Tab-separated table of C-alpha atoms and ligand atoms in Angstrom:
chain	number	residue	atom	x	y	z
A	1	UNK	CA	22.921	7.684	6.551
A	2	UNK	CA	24.108	9.286	3.337
A	3	UNK	CA	23.903	7.745	0.088
A	4	UNK	CA	24.104	8.653	-3.697
A	5	UNK	CA	21.056	7.277	-5.683
A	6	UNK	CA	21.224	6.709	-9.467
A	7	UNK	CA	18.231	8.138	-11.283
A	8	UNK	CA	17.073	5.430	-13.712
A	9	UNK	CA	15.716	8.353	-15.958
A	10	UNK	CA	19.209	8.753	-17.120
A	11	UNK	CA	19.088	5.272	-18.458
A	12	UNK	CA	16.002	5.585	-20.252
A	13	UNK	CA	17.215	5.293	-23.633
A	14	UNK	CA	19.909	2.842	-22.708
A	15	UNK	CA	19.521	-0.384	-24.656
A	16	UNK	CA	20.986	-2.663	-22.083
A	17	UNK	CA	19.542	-0.952	-18.977
A	18	UNK	CA	20.065	-4.234	-16.673
A	19	UNK	CA	23.712	-4.594	-17.780
A	20	UNK	CA	24.437	-0.779	-17.084
A	21	UNK	CA	22.710	-1.204	-13.609
A	22	UNK	CA	24.857	-4.045	-12.552
A	23	UNK	CA	27.903	-2.154	-13.674
A	24	UNK	CA	26.697	0.661	-11.377
A	25	UNK	CA	26.196	-1.700	-8.546
A	26	UNK	CA	29.646	-3.204	-8.787
A	27	UNK	CA	30.862	0.256	-8.481
A	28	UNK	CA	29.217	0.521	-5.183
A	29	UNK	CA	25.711	2.357	-5.745
A	30	UNK	CA	23.268	0.895	-3.615
A	31	UNK	CA	19.992	2.747	-4.336
A	32	UNK	CA	17.964	3.254	-7.515
A	33	UNK	CA	15.766	6.493	-7.834
A	34	UNK	CA	12.600	5.561	-9.849
A	35	UNK	CA	10.878	8.557	-11.616
A	36	UNK	CA	7.110	8.207	-12.548
A	37	UNK	CA	5.599	10.795	-14.717
A	38	UNK	CA	1.865	10.856	-15.877
A	39	UNK	CA	2.072	13.369	-18.578
A	40	UNK	CA	-0.358	15.559	-16.662
A	41	UNK	CA	1.328	16.712	-13.447
A	42	UNK	CA	4.380	17.053	-15.649
A	43	UNK	CA	4.549	17.021	-19.585
A	44	UNK	CA	6.538	14.019	-19.917
A	45	UNK	CA	6.186	10.558	-19.216
A	46	UNK	CA	8.788	8.048	-17.520
A	47	UNK	CA	8.470	4.434	-15.846
A	48	UNK	CA	5.501	2.796	-14.985
A	49	UNK	CA	6.546	-0.096	-12.878
A	50	UNK	CA	8.750	-1.923	-15.243
A	51	UNK	CA	12.323	-3.114	-14.099
A	52	UNK	CA	11.347	-2.963	-10.592
A	53	UNK	CA	11.908	-6.754	-9.952
A	54	UNK	CA	15.035	-6.910	-12.062
A	55	UNK	CA	16.419	-3.873	-9.982
A	56	UNK	CA	15.717	-5.386	-6.731
A	57	UNK	CA	17.235	-8.770	-7.785
A	58	UNK	CA	20.565	-7.028	-8.399
A	59	UNK	CA	20.428	-5.873	-4.893
A	60	UNK	CA	19.237	-2.257	-4.941
A	61	UNK	CA	17.098	-0.418	-2.701
A	62	UNK	CA	14.543	1.755	-4.780
A	63	UNK	CA	13.121	4.956	-3.954
A	64	UNK	CA	10.088	5.811	-6.160
A	65	UNK	CA	9.233	9.611	-7.008
A	66	UNK	CA	5.701	10.028	-8.396
A	67	UNK	CA	5.312	13.067	-10.257
A	68	UNK	CA	1.629	12.554	-11.008
A	69	UNK	CA	-1.762	14.278	-10.678
A	70	UNK	CA	-3.778	11.147	-9.502
A	71	UNK	CA	-1.750	10.288	-6.290
A	72	UNK	CA	-4.317	7.692	-5.296
A	73	UNK	CA	-4.085	5.238	-7.961
A	74	UNK	CA	-0.591	5.428	-8.467
A	75	UNK	CA	-0.008	4.749	-4.791
A	76	UNK	CA	-2.345	1.922	-4.827
A	77	UNK	CA	-0.348	0.552	-7.681
A	78	UNK	CA	3.166	1.089	-6.257
A	79	UNK	CA	2.640	-0.067	-2.414
A	80	UNK	CA	2.036	-3.532	-4.164
A	81	UNK	CA	5.624	-3.536	-5.606
A	82	UNK	CA	8.936	-4.374	-4.045
A	83	UNK	CA	10.165	-0.957	-3.285
A	84	UNK	CA	11.728	0.871	-0.272
A	85	UNK	CA	10.784	4.453	-0.327
A	86	UNK	CA	7.651	6.187	-2.116
A	87	UNK	CA	7.048	9.697	-2.472
A	88	UNK	CA	4.517	11.679	-4.110
A	89	UNK	CA	3.962	15.522	-4.798
A	90	UNK	CA	1.549	17.439	-2.701
A	91	UNK	CA	1.008	20.564	-4.871
A	92	UNK	CA	-2.644	20.701	-5.694
A	93	UNK	CA	-3.815	18.007	-3.243
A	94	UNK	CA	-5.802	18.256	-0.468
A	95	UNK	CA	-4.682	17.771	2.995
A	96	UNK	CA	-6.847	14.769	3.855
A	97	UNK	CA	-5.893	12.948	0.719
A	98	UNK	CA	-2.165	13.448	1.306
A	99	UNK	CA	-2.635	12.140	4.874
A	100	UNK	CA	-4.659	9.112	3.745
A	101	UNK	CA	-2.048	8.086	1.199
A	102	UNK	CA	0.773	8.356	3.514
A	103	UNK	CA	-0.941	6.186	5.976
A	104	UNK	CA	-1.722	3.728	3.241
A	105	UNK	CA	1.898	3.660	2.194
A	106	UNK	CA	3.325	2.949	5.666
A	107	UNK	CA	0.701	0.311	6.424
A	108	UNK	CA	2.516	-1.764	3.688
A	109	UNK	CA	5.915	-1.189	5.316
A	110	UNK	CA	7.023	1.179	2.746
A	111	UNK	CA	8.779	4.413	3.979
A	112	UNK	CA	6.077	7.185	3.155
A	113	UNK	CA	7.056	10.699	1.918
A	114	UNK	CA	6.242	13.936	0.076
A	115	UNK	CA	8.156	15.486	-2.605
A	116	UNK	CA	8.228	19.397	-3.115
A	117	UNK	CA	8.694	21.612	-6.174
A	118	UNK	CA	11.415	24.329	-5.749
A	119	UNK	CA	9.176	26.953	-4.897
A	120	UNK	CA	6.976	24.880	-2.289
A	121	UNK	CA	7.700	26.169	1.183
A	122	UNK	CA	8.868	24.231	3.980
A	123	UNK	CA	6.286	25.986	6.353
A	124	UNK	CA	3.497	24.576	4.160
A	125	UNK	CA	4.512	20.970	4.672
A	126	UNK	CA	5.195	20.946	8.331
A	127	UNK	CA	1.740	19.602	9.001
A	128	UNK	CA	2.523	16.415	7.219
A	129	UNK	CA	5.922	15.880	9.183
A	130	UNK	CA	4.290	13.247	11.638
A	131	UNK	CA	2.984	11.150	8.700
A	132	UNK	CA	6.316	11.051	6.887
A	133	UNK	CA	9.528	9.122	6.874
A	134	UNK	CA	11.199	10.960	4.035
A	135	UNK	CA	10.942	14.335	2.138
A	136	UNK	CA	12.111	14.882	-1.423
A	137	UNK	CA	13.292	18.341	-2.120
A	138	UNK	CA	13.325	19.195	-5.647
A	139	UNK	CA	16.287	21.284	-6.740
A	140	UNK	CA	14.962	21.622	-10.382
A	141	UNK	CA	11.274	21.828	-11.749
A	142	UNK	CA	10.078	18.163	-11.779
A	143	UNK	CA	9.534	16.643	-15.440
A	144	UNK	CA	13.020	16.202	-16.879
A	145	UNK	CA	16.732	15.241	-16.351
A	146	UNK	CA	19.780	17.276	-17.004
A	147	UNK	CA	18.460	20.588	-15.612
A	148	UNK	CA	20.618	23.106	-13.659
A	149	UNK	CA	20.517	23.101	-9.921
A	150	UNK	CA	18.340	25.980	-8.471
A	151	UNK	CA	20.737	27.884	-5.947
A	152	UNK	CA	17.790	28.930	-3.736
A	153	UNK	CA	17.522	25.428	-2.754
A	154	UNK	CA	20.303	25.969	-0.262
A	155	UNK	CA	18.229	28.070	1.861
A	156	UNK	CA	15.502	25.425	2.121
A	157	UNK	CA	18.118	22.862	3.039
A	158	UNK	CA	19.371	25.145	5.897
A	159	UNK	CA	15.883	25.769	6.917
A	160	UNK	CA	15.387	22.057	7.194
A	161	UNK	CA	18.390	21.274	8.998
A	162	UNK	CA	17.122	23.785	11.829
A	163	UNK	CA	13.485	22.664	11.811
A	164	UNK	CA	12.829	20.242	14.548
A	165	UNK	CA	9.753	18.779	12.835
A	166	UNK	CA	12.186	17.144	10.215
A	167	UNK	CA	14.974	16.299	12.348
A	168	UNK	CA	14.462	12.303	12.141
A	169	UNK	CA	13.458	12.451	8.451
A	170	UNK	CA	15.376	11.224	5.519
A	171	UNK	CA	15.923	14.188	3.208
A	172	UNK	CA	16.210	13.399	-0.375
A	173	UNK	CA	17.592	16.073	-2.908
A	174	UNK	CA	16.835	15.530	-6.400
A	175	UNK	CA	17.925	17.548	-9.569
A	176	UNK	CA	20.749	19.139	-11.134
A	177	UNK	CA	23.389	17.462	-8.790
A	178	UNK	CA	26.944	16.940	-10.124
A	179	UNK	CA	30.482	17.094	-8.749
A	180	UNK	CA	30.524	20.856	-8.629
A	181	UNK	CA	27.800	21.155	-5.956
A	182	UNK	CA	27.706	17.619	-4.291
A	183	UNK	CA	30.107	18.367	-1.512
A	184	UNK	CA	28.306	21.485	-0.550
A	185	UNK	CA	25.011	19.791	-0.678
A	186	UNK	CA	25.805	16.619	1.341
A	187	UNK	CA	25.918	18.141	4.609
A	188	UNK	CA	22.290	18.777	4.433
A	189	UNK	CA	20.875	15.611	2.909
A	190	UNK	CA	20.661	11.718	3.420
A	191	UNK	CA	19.849	10.705	-0.165
A	192	UNK	CA	21.350	12.496	-3.119
A	193	UNK	CA	19.671	11.780	-6.384
A	194	UNK	CA	22.014	11.989	-9.619
A	195	UNK	CA	20.859	11.246	-13.117
A	196	UNK	CA	22.715	12.535	-15.983
A	197	UNK	CA	26.054	13.489	-14.057
A	198	UNK	CA	26.438	10.009	-12.553
A	199	UNK	CA	25.251	7.975	-15.425
A	200	UNK	CA	28.244	9.215	-17.382
A	201	UNK	CA	30.820	9.652	-14.634
A	202	UNK	CA	33.753	7.380	-14.591
A	203	UNK	CA	35.007	7.496	-11.053
A	204	UNK	CA	31.897	6.419	-9.033
A	205	UNK	CA	33.897	4.700	-6.382
A	206	UNK	CA	36.006	7.833	-5.437
A	207	UNK	CA	32.720	9.788	-5.401
A	208	UNK	CA	31.295	7.389	-2.991
A	209	UNK	CA	34.246	7.598	-0.630
A	210	UNK	CA	33.951	11.331	-0.575
A	211	UNK	CA	30.087	11.474	-0.245
A	212	UNK	CA	28.616	8.518	1.379
A	213	UNK	CA	28.629	7.684	5.165
B	301	DX5	C1	13.480	15.336	-12.593
B	301	DX5	C2	13.599	14.047	-11.794
B	301	DX5	C3	14.958	13.688	-11.447
B	301	DX5	C4	16.073	13.687	-12.465
B	301	DX5	C5	17.369	13.914	-12.074
B	301	DX5	O1	12.037	15.772	-12.734
B	301	DX5	O2	12.787	14.007	-10.889
B	301	DX5	O3	14.812	12.468	-10.545
B	301	DX5	O4	16.092	12.297	-13.180
B	301	DX5	O5	18.253	14.092	-12.997
B	301	DX5	P1	19.291	14.977	-13.112
B	301	DX5	O6	20.327	14.348	-12.017
B	301	DX5	O7	19.929	14.774	-14.582
B	301	DX5	O8	18.859	16.186	-12.880
B	302	ZN	ZN1	13.099	12.239	-9.400
C-alpha cells in the first residue's frame, strides 16, 4: 500500500472545512492525518477530537498523530473514537508505559504505532517493533505545518527499509513533503502526509497517479 494523506492541520483556519474535505475526497484522497498537540510536548495546540465523525462519514480513513506529553489520557480518549491508526511520540516516555499504551490501542482494533522526532534513532525503537503496526517518521520537528523537509531523514528511511524488524510495518512519513521530494520519498514509505503543499495543490489526481499504488 502507498497512499497520500492530507494533514487536517492545513485546513485549520478554513471556514468551510467539511466542504474542502469533500472536494479533496472527490479528487481521490482516501486518508486524513489528524494532528493532536497539547501545548506541552509541542508549543502549539491543534485538534482534540472534533470533526472525526464527519471525516469518517465522508469516507476517509483517519490516522491520528498525538504530539502530547500525557500519552495515557490522550490514548484513552482516542481509542474510543472511530479512527484507523493511532501513533504517539515516545520521546520522554518510559518503555513500560509505551508498551502498555500500544497494547491498549491494538485491543480496540485500531492500528497502533509510535512517532519519532527527526533525531530519534531507529535503533532506539527496535524494541517496540513487535507491538506496533505503524511507525511515523517525522521529517520536520513536530509542532507546526509548512516547515522544510530535513534531508537527513533519507538515511533513516534507507535504514528502515533494510531493518528486518520493520519489514511488515506501515511506514508513515510526516513533514515538509511536496512535489519536489515526494517521488524520491515514495520508494520507502506507505503513508505520505502532506499538509501545506497538498491543501493548495491543484492537480491532486495526477499526483495520486504518480505516487499511490
Ligand atoms: C507537524 C505535523 C504535520 C504537519 C505536516 O508537526 O505533525 O502533520 O501538519 O504539514 P506540512 O506538510 O505542511 O509539513
Ligand atoms: Zn502529523
